[in-house]
Coordinates of C-alpha atoms and ligand atoms in Angstrom, one line a residue:
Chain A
X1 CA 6.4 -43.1 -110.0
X2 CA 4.2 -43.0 -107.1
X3 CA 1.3 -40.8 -106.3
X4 CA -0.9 -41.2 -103.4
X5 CA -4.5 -38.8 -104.5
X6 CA -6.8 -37.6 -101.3
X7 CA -5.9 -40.6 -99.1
X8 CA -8.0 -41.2 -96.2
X9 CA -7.8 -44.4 -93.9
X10 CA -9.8 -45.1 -90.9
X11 CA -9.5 -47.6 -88.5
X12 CA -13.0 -48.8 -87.6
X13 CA -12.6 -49.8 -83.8
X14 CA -15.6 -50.8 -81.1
X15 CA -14.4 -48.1 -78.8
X16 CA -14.2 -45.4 -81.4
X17 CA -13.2 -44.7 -85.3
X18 CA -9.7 -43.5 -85.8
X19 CA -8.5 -41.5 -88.4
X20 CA -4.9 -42.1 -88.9
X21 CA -4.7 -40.3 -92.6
X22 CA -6.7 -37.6 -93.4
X23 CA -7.0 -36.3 -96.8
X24 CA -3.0 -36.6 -98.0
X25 CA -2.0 -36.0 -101.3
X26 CA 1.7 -36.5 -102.4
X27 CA 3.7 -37.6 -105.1
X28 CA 7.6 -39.5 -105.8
X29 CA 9.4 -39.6 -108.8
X30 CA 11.2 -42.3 -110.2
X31 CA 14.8 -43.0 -108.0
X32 CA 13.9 -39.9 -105.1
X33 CA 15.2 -40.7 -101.7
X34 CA 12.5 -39.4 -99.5
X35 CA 12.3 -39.3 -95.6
X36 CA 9.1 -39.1 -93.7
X37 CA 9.4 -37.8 -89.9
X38 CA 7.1 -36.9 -87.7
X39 CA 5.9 -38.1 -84.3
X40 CA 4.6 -41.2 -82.8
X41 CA 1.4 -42.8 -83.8
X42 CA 1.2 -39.6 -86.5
X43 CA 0.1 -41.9 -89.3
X44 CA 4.0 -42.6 -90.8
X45 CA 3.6 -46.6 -90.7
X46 CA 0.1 -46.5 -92.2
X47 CA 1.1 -43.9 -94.5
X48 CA 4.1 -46.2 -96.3
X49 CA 1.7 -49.1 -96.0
X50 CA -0.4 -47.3 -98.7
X51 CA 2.3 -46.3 -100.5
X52 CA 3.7 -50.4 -100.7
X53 CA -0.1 -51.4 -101.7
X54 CA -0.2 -53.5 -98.1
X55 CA -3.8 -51.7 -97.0
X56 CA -6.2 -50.6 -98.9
X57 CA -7.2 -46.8 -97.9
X58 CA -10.6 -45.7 -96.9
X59 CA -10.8 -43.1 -99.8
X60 CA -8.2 -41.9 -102.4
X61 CA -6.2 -43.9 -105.2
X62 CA -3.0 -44.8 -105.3
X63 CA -1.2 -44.7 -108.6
X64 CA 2.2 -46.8 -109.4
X65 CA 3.8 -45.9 -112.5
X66 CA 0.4 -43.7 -113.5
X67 CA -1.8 -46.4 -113.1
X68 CA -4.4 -47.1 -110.3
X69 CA -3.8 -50.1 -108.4
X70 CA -7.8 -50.4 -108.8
X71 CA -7.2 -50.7 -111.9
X72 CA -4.6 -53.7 -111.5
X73 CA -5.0 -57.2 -112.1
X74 CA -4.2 -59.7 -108.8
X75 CA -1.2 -60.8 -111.3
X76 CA 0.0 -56.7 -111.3
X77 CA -0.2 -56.5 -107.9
X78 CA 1.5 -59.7 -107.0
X79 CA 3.9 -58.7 -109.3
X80 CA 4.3 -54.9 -107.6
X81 CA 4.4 -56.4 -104.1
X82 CA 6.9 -59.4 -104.8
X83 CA 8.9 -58.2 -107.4
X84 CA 8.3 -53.8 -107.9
X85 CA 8.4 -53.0 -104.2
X86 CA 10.4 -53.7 -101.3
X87 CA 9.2 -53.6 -98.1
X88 CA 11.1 -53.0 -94.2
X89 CA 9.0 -53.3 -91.6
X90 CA 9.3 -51.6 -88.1
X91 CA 8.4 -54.8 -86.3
X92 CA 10.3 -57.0 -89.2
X93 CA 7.7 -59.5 -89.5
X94 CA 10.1 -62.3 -89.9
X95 CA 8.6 -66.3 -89.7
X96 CA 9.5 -67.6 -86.7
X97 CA 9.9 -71.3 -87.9
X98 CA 12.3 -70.1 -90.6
X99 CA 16.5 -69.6 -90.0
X100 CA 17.6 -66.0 -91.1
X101 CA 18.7 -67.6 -94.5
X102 CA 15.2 -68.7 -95.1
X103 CA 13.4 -65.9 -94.5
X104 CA 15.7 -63.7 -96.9
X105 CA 15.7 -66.5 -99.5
X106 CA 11.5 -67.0 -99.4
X107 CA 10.6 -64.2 -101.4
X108 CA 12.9 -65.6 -104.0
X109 CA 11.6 -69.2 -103.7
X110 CA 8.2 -66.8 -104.4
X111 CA 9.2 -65.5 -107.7
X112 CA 11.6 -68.0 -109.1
X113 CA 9.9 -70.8 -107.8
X114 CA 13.0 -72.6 -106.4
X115 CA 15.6 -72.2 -103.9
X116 CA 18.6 -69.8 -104.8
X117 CA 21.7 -71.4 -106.2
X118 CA 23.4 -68.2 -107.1
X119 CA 24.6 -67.1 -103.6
X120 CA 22.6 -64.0 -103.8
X121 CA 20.9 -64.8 -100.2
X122 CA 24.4 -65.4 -98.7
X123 CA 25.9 -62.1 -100.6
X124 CA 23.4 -59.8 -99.3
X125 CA 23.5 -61.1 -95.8
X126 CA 27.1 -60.5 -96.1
X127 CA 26.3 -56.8 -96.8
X128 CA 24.4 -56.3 -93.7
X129 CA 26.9 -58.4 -91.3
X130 CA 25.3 -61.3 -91.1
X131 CA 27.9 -64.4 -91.3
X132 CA 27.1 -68.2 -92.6
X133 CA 26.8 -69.4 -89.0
X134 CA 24.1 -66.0 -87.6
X135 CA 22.3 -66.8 -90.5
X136 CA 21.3 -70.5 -89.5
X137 CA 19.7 -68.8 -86.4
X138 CA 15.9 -68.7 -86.0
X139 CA 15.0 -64.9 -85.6
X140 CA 14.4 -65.6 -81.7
X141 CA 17.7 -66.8 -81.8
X142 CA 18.7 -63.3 -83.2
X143 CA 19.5 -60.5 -80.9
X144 CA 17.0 -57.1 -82.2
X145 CA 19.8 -55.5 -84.2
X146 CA 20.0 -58.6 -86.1
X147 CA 16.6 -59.7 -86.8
X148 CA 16.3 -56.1 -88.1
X149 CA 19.4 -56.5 -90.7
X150 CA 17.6 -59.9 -91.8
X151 CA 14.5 -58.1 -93.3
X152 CA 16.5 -55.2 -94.8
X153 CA 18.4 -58.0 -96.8
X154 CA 15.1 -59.5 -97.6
X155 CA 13.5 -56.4 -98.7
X156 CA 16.3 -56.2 -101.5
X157 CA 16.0 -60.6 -102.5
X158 CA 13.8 -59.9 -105.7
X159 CA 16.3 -56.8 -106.2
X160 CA 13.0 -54.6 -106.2
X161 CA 12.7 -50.4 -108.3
X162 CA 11.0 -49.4 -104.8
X163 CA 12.1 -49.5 -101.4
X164 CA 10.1 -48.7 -98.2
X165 CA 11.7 -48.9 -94.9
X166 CA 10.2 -48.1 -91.9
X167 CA 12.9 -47.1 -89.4
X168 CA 15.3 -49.5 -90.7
X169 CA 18.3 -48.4 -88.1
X170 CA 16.1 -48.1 -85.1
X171 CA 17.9 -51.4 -83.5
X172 CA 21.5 -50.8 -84.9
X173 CA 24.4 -49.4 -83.3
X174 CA 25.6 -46.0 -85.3
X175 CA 28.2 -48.1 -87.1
X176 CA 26.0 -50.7 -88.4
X177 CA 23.4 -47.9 -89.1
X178 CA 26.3 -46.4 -91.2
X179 CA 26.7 -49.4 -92.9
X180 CA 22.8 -50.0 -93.9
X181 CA 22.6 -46.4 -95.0
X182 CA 25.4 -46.8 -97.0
X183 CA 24.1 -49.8 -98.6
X184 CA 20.8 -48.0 -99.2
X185 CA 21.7 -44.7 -100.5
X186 CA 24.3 -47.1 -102.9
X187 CA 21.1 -48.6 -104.5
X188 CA 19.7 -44.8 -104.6
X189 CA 22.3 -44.0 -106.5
X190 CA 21.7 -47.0 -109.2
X191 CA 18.0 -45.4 -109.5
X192 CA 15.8 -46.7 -107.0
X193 CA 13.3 -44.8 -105.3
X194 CA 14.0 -44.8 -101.6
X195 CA 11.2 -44.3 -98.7
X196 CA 12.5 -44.1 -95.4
X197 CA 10.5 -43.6 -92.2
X198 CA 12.3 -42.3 -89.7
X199 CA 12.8 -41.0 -86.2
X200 CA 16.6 -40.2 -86.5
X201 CA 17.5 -36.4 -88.0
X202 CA 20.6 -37.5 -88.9
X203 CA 19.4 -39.6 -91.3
X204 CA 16.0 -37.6 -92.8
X205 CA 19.1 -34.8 -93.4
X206 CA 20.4 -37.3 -95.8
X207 CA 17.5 -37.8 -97.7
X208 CA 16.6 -35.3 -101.3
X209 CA 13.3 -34.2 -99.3
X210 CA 11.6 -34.9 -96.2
X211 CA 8.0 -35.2 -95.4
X212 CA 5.9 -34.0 -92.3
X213 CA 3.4 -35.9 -91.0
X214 CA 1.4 -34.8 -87.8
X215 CA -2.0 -35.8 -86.6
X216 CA -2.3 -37.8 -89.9
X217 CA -2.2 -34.7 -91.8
X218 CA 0.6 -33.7 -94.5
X219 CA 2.1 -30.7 -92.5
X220 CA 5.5 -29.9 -94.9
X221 CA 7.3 -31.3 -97.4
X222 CA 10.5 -29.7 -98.3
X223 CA 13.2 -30.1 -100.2
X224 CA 16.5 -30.8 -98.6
X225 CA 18.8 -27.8 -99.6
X226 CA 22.6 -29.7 -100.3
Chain B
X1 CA 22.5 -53.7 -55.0
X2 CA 22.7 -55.8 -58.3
X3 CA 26.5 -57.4 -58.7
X4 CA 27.4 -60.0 -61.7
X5 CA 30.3 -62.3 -60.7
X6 CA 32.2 -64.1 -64.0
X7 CA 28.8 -64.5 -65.6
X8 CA 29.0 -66.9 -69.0
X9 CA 25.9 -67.4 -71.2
X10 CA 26.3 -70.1 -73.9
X11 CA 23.5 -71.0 -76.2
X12 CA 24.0 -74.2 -77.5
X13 CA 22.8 -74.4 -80.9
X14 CA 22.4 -77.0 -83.5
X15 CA 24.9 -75.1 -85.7
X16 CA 27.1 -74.5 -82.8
X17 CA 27.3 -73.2 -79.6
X18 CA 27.3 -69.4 -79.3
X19 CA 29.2 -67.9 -76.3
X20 CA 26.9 -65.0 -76.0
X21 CA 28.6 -63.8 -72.6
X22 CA 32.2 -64.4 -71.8
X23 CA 33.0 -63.9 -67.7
X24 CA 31.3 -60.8 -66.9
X25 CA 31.5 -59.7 -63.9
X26 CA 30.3 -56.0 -62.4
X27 CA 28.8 -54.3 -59.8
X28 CA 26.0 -51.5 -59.7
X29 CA 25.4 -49.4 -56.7
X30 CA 21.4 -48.6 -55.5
X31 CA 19.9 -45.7 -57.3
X32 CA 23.1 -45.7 -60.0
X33 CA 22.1 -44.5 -63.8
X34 CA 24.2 -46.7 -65.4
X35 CA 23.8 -47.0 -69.3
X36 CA 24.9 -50.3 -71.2
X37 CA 26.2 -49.7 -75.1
X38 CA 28.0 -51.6 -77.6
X39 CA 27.7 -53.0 -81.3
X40 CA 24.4 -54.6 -82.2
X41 CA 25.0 -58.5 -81.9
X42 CA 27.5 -57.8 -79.0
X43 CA 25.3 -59.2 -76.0
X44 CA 23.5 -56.3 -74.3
X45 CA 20.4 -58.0 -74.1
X46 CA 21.8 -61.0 -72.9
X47 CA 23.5 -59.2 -70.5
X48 CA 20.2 -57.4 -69.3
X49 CA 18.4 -60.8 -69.0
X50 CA 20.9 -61.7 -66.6
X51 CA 21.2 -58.8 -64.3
X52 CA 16.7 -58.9 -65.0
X53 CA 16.7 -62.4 -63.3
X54 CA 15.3 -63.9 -66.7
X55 CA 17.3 -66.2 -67.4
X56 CA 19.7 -68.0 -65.9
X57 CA 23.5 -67.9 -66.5
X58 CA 25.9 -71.0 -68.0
X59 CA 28.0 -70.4 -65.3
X60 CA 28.5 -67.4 -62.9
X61 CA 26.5 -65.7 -59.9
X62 CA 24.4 -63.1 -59.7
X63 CA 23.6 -61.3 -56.6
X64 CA 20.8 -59.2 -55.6
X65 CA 20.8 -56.9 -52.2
X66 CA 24.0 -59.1 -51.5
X67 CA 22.2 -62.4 -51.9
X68 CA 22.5 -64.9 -54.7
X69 CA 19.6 -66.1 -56.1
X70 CA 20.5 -69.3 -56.2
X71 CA 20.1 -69.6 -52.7
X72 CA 16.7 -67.6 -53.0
X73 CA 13.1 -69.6 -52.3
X74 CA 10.8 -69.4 -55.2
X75 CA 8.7 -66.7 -53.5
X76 CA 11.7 -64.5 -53.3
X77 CA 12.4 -64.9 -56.8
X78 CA 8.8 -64.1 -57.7
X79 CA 9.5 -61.1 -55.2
X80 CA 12.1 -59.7 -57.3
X81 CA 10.5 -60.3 -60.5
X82 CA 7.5 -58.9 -59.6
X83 CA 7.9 -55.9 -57.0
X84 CA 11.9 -55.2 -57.0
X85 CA 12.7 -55.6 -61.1
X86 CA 10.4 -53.4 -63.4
X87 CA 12.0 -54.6 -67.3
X88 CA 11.0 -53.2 -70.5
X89 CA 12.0 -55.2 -74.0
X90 CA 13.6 -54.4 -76.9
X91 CA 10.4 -55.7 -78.1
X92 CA 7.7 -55.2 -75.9
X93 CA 6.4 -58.0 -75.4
X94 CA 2.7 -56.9 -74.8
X95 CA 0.1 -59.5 -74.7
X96 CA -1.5 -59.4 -77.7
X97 CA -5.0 -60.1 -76.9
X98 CA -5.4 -57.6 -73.7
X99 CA -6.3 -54.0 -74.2
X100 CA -2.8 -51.4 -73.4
X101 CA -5.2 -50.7 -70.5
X102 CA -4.8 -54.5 -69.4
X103 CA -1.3 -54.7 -70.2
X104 CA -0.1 -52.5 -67.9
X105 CA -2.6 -53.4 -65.3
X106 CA -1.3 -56.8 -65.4
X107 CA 1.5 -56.5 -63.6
X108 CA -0.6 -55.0 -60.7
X109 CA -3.3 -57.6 -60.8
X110 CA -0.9 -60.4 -60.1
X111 CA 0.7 -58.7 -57.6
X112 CA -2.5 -57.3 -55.5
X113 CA -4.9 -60.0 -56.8
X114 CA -7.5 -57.3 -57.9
X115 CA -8.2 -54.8 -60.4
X116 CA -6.7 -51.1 -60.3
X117 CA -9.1 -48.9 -58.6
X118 CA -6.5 -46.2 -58.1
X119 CA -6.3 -44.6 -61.3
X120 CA -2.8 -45.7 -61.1
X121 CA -2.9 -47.1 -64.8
X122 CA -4.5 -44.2 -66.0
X123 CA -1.9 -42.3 -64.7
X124 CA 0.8 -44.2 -65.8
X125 CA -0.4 -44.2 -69.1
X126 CA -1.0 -40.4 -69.4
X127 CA 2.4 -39.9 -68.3
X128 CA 3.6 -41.4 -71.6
X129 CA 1.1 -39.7 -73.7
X130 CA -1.4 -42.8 -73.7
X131 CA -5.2 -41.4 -73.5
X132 CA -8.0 -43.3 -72.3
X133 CA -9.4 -44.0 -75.7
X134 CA -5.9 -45.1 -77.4
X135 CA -5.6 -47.2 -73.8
X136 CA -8.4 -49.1 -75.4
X137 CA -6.3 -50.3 -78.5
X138 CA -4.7 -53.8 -78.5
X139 CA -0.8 -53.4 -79.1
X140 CA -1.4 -54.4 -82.9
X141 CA -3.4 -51.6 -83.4
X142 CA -1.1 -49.4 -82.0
X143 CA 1.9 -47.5 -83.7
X144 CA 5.0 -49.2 -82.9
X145 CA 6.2 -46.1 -80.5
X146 CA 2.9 -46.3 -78.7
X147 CA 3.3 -49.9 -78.3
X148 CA 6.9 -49.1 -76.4
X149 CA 5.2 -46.7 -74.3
X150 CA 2.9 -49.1 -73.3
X151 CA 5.9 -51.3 -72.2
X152 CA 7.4 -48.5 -70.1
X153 CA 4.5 -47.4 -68.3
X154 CA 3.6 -51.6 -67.4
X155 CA 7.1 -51.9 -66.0
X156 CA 6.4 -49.3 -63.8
X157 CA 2.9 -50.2 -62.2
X158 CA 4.2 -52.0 -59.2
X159 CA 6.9 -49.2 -58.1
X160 CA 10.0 -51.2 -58.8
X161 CA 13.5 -50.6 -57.0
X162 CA 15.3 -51.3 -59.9
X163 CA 14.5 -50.0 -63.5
X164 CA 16.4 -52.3 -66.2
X165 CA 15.5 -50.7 -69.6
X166 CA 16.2 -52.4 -73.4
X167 CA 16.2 -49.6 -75.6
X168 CA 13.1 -47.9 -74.3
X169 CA 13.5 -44.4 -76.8
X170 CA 14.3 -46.7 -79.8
X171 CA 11.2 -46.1 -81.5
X172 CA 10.3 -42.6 -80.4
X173 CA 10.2 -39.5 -82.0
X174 CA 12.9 -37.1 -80.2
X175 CA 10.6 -35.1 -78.4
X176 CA 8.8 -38.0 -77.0
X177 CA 12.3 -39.7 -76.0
X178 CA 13.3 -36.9 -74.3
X179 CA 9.7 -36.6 -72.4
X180 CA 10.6 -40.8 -71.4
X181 CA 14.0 -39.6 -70.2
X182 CA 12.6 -37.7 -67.8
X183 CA 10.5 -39.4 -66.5
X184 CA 13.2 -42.2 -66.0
X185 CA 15.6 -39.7 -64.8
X186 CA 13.0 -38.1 -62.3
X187 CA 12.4 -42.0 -60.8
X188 CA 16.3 -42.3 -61.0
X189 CA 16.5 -39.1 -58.8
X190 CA 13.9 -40.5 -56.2
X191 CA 16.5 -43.1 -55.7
X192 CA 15.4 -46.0 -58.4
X193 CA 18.4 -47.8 -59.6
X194 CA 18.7 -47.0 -64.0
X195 CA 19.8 -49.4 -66.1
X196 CA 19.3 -48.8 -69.8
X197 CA 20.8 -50.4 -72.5
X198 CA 21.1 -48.1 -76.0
X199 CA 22.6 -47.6 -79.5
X200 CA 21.6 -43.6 -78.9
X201 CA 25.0 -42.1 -77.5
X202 CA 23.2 -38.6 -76.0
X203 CA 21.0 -41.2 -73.8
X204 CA 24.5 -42.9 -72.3
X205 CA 25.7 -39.3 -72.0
X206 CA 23.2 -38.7 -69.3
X207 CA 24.0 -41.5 -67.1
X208 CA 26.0 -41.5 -64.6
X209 CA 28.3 -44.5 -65.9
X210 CA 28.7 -45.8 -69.2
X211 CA 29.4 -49.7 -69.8
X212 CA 31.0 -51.1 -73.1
X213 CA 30.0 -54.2 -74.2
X214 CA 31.8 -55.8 -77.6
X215 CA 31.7 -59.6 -78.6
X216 CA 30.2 -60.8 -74.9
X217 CA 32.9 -59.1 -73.3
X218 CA 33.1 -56.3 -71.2
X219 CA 36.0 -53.7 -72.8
X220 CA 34.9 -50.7 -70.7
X221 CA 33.2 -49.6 -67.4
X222 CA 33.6 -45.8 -67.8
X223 CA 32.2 -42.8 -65.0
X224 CA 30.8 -40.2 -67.1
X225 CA 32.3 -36.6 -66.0
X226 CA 29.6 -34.0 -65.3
Ligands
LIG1 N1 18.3 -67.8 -78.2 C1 19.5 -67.6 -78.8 N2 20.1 -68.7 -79.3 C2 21.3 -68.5 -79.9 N3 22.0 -67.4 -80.0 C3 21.4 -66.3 -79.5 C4 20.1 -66.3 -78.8 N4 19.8 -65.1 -78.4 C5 20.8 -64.3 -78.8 N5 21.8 -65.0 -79.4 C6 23.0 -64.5 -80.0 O1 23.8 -63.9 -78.9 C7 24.4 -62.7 -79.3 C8 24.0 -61.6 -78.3 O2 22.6 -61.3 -78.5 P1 22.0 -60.0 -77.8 O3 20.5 -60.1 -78.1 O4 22.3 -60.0 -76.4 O5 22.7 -58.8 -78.5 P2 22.5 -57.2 -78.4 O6 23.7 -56.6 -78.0 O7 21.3 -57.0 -77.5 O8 22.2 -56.8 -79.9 P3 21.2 -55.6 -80.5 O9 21.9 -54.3 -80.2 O10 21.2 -56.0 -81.9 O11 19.9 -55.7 -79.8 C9 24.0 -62.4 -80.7 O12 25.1 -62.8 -81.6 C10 22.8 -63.4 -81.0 O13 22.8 -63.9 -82.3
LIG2 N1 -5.1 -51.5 -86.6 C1 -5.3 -50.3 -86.0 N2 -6.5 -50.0 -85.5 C2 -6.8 -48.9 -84.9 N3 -5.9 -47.8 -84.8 C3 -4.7 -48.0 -85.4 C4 -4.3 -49.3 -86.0 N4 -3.0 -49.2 -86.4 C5 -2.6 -47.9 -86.1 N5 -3.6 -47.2 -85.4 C6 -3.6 -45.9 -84.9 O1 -3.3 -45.0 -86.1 C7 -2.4 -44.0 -85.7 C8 -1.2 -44.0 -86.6 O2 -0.4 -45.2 -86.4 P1 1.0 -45.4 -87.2 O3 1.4 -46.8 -86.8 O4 0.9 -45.1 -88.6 O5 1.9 -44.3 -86.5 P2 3.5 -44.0 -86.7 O6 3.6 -42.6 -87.1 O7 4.1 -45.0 -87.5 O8 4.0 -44.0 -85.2 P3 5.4 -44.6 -84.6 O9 6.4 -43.5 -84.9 O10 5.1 -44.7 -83.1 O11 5.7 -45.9 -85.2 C9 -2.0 -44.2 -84.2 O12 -2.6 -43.3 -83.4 C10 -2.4 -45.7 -84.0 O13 -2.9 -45.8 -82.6
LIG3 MG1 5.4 -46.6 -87.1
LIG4 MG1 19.4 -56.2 -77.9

C-alpha cells in the first residue's frame, strides 16, 4: 500500500548539504507490521516522515495505494494525513496550551468538525493508562512516559489504515511498553499496516520484517522467520 | 554527599492536587552508581529534580556535602548548579536557537565568562560521536539521539562532582548506549557520583544500587550483588 521509488532527501544547510536518504527504494503491503532499526542520526525519522507524506523528498515518489502523492489533490492529502495515516512522533509534538484530552480529541474536532461526544477520546486514553484526572494535565504537566502515551492515543483518534511510530516505548517502563505493543499489534491484527521505528530488539523481533538503515542507505530488509 | 530527608512534592493543580512525592527520604554516598527505576508516571523525574537542586520540595530537606541548601547563599547555590551538579533531561532541553557547538559551550561560558579555547567542547562532543560539521546543526536539525548526545556531553563541560542522568540511552541505538555507558561508568570510576534514572533494566544492572520508585513512594533501595 506503500511504495517509496529512488528516494533521496537532502538537507540544504549553510555549513554543508546533508544527505540523510540516499537512493531507497522499498515497498509495504496492506496490514504488514514492519520495524525499521538502525543507528542514530541513520535517516530512520526522515525516512517514516516520507513514508507519512510529512516532507517532501528531494527526488523519488512516493506512492499510497498505487498512486503518487504528486498526483494528489490538497483534499487527498488532507484526507491521507488526517484520516489514512497515523502518525507517533519521537519528540510527540503535543500543543502545549492544550490538556492531554485536547490534544487527542483535536484531530477529531479536525475531521468531524466538532468536539467528540462518543467517549472515544476518553476510551483510548483508557487503553494507554491515562485516567480522567492525568488527562486534564497540560503535557508539561505530564511526566515523559506520559506525554508519550498521549500522542500514541492521538495517532489512533481518526482510527487511521496506517500507523507510523517512531519509537513509541522509548519513555515507557517495560510494562507499559507491553501494554502499547499489545494494543498495537491488536490493531495489526484487525488489518492495519504498522511502521515502527525502533531502537529496542525486543520489539523489531516482533515485527513480520525488519528494515536496515545505515548512513541513509537501505542496508537489509529481511523477513522475520516465526 | 547528596541525602533527601522526608521529601514531599505536591503540584497543586486546578483539577487537583497531585502528590507527586510522598516522604522520601535517602542517602547517596560520593562516587556511588546508583540507578533510579520504576513505572512511567511513578515520580523519577520529580525525584531527580529534587536531588538536581531544580526545584524545590513541598516539604522536606535536602542536603548537599552535609549542608542544606536552605541555609545556602545564592552564590553557593549557583555553585552547585553550575560546577558540582552536571543534569541531563529526559528531554534535552537544548536551546533551540544555538548551534550543538553553543549548547554545550554554554555551560562553560557562564562559568569562565569566555569562550572555549581548549578544545574541550570538541572533545566532548567527539566523545559521543558528534563531529565538527554535525556540531554545527541546531538541535531541530538533529536526529533525536543526536540531540541526547548533545545533552550529555553539555552536562559534562564544567567537570561536575555529581552526574544526575534522566534516561540519557533512551533514544540510542544499542551500540551507541553502551559507548555512553562507558563513558559514564569510566567518570563514575574516577570518583563522580552516578545517578541515572531508567526504564532499561541491563543499565540498573550495572549500578552499584538499584532504587524502586512506585506511586511517589520509595518501595525499594536494593545493593546490586557483583
Ligand atoms: N508540573 C506538573 N504538574 C502536575 N503534575 C505533574 C507535573 N509534573 C509531573 N506531574 C505528575 O507527577 C507524576 C510524576 O511525574 P514524573 O515526571 O516524575 O514521572 P516519571 O517517573 O519520571 O515518569 P516517566 O517514566 O514517564 O518519565 C506524574 O503522575 C505526573 O503526571
Ligand atoms: N532539519 C535538518 N537539517 C539538517 N540535517 C538534518 C535535519 N534533520 C535531520 N538531519 C540529519 O539527518 C540525519 C538523519 O536524521 P534522522 O532524524 O532521520 O535520524 P534517526 O535515524 O531518526 O536517528 P535517531 O535514532 O537518533 O533518532 C542525521 O545525521 C541528522 O543530523
Ligand atoms: Mg529518529
Ligand atoms: Mg521521567
Amino acid at each position: 500500500v506503500v511504495r517509496l521509488e529512488n528516494i533521496s532527501k537532502i538537507y540544504p544547510l549553510l555549513s554543508g548539504d546533508v544527505l540523510a536518504l540516499n537512493n531507497i527504494s522499498l515497498s509495504i503491503k496492506t496490514g504488514e507490521f514492519v520495524a525499521i532499526i538502525g543507528p542514530s542520526g541513520s535517516g530512520k525519522s526522515t525516512l517514516l516522515n516520507q513514508l507519512g507524506c510529512l516532507d517532501v523528498p528531494t527526488s523519488g515518489d512516493l506512492k499510497i495505494g498505487g498512486k503518487s502523492i504528486t498526483q494528489m489533490s490538497d483534499s487527498e492529502l488532507t484526507h491521507l494525513r488526517l484520516i489514512m495515516i497515523g502518525f507517533i512522533f519521537q519528540k510527540f509534538n503535543l500543543l502545549p496550551l492544550l490538556s492531554a484530552y485536547e490534544n487527542v480529541e483535536y484531530p477529531y474536532t479536525l475531521k468531524y468538525r466538532k468536539r467528540d461526544t462518543s467517549g472515544r477520546v476518553t476510551k483510548l486514553l483508557d487503553m494507554v493508562g491515562i485516567n480522567e484526572d492525568l488527562a486534564k494535565h497540560k503535557p508539561s504537566e505530564l511526566s515523559g512516559g506520559q506525554q508519550q502515551r498521549v500522542a500514541i492515543a492521538r495517532s489512533l483518534v481518526n482510527n487511521p489504515k496506517i500507523l507510523l511510530c517512531d519509537e513509541p516505548t522509548g519513555n515507557l517502563d517495560s510494562k507499559t511498553g507491553v501494554l502499547v505493543m499489545n494494543m498495537l499489534k491488536k490493531l495489526n491484527s484487525k488489518g492495519k499496516t504498522l511502521i515502527i521505528v525502533t531502537h529496542d530488539p525486543g520489539i523489531a523481533a516482533q515485527a513480520d520484517r525488519t528494515i536496515t538503515i545505515r548512513d541513509g542507505e537501505l542496508v537489509a530488509d529481511v523477513v522475520n522467520n516465526q
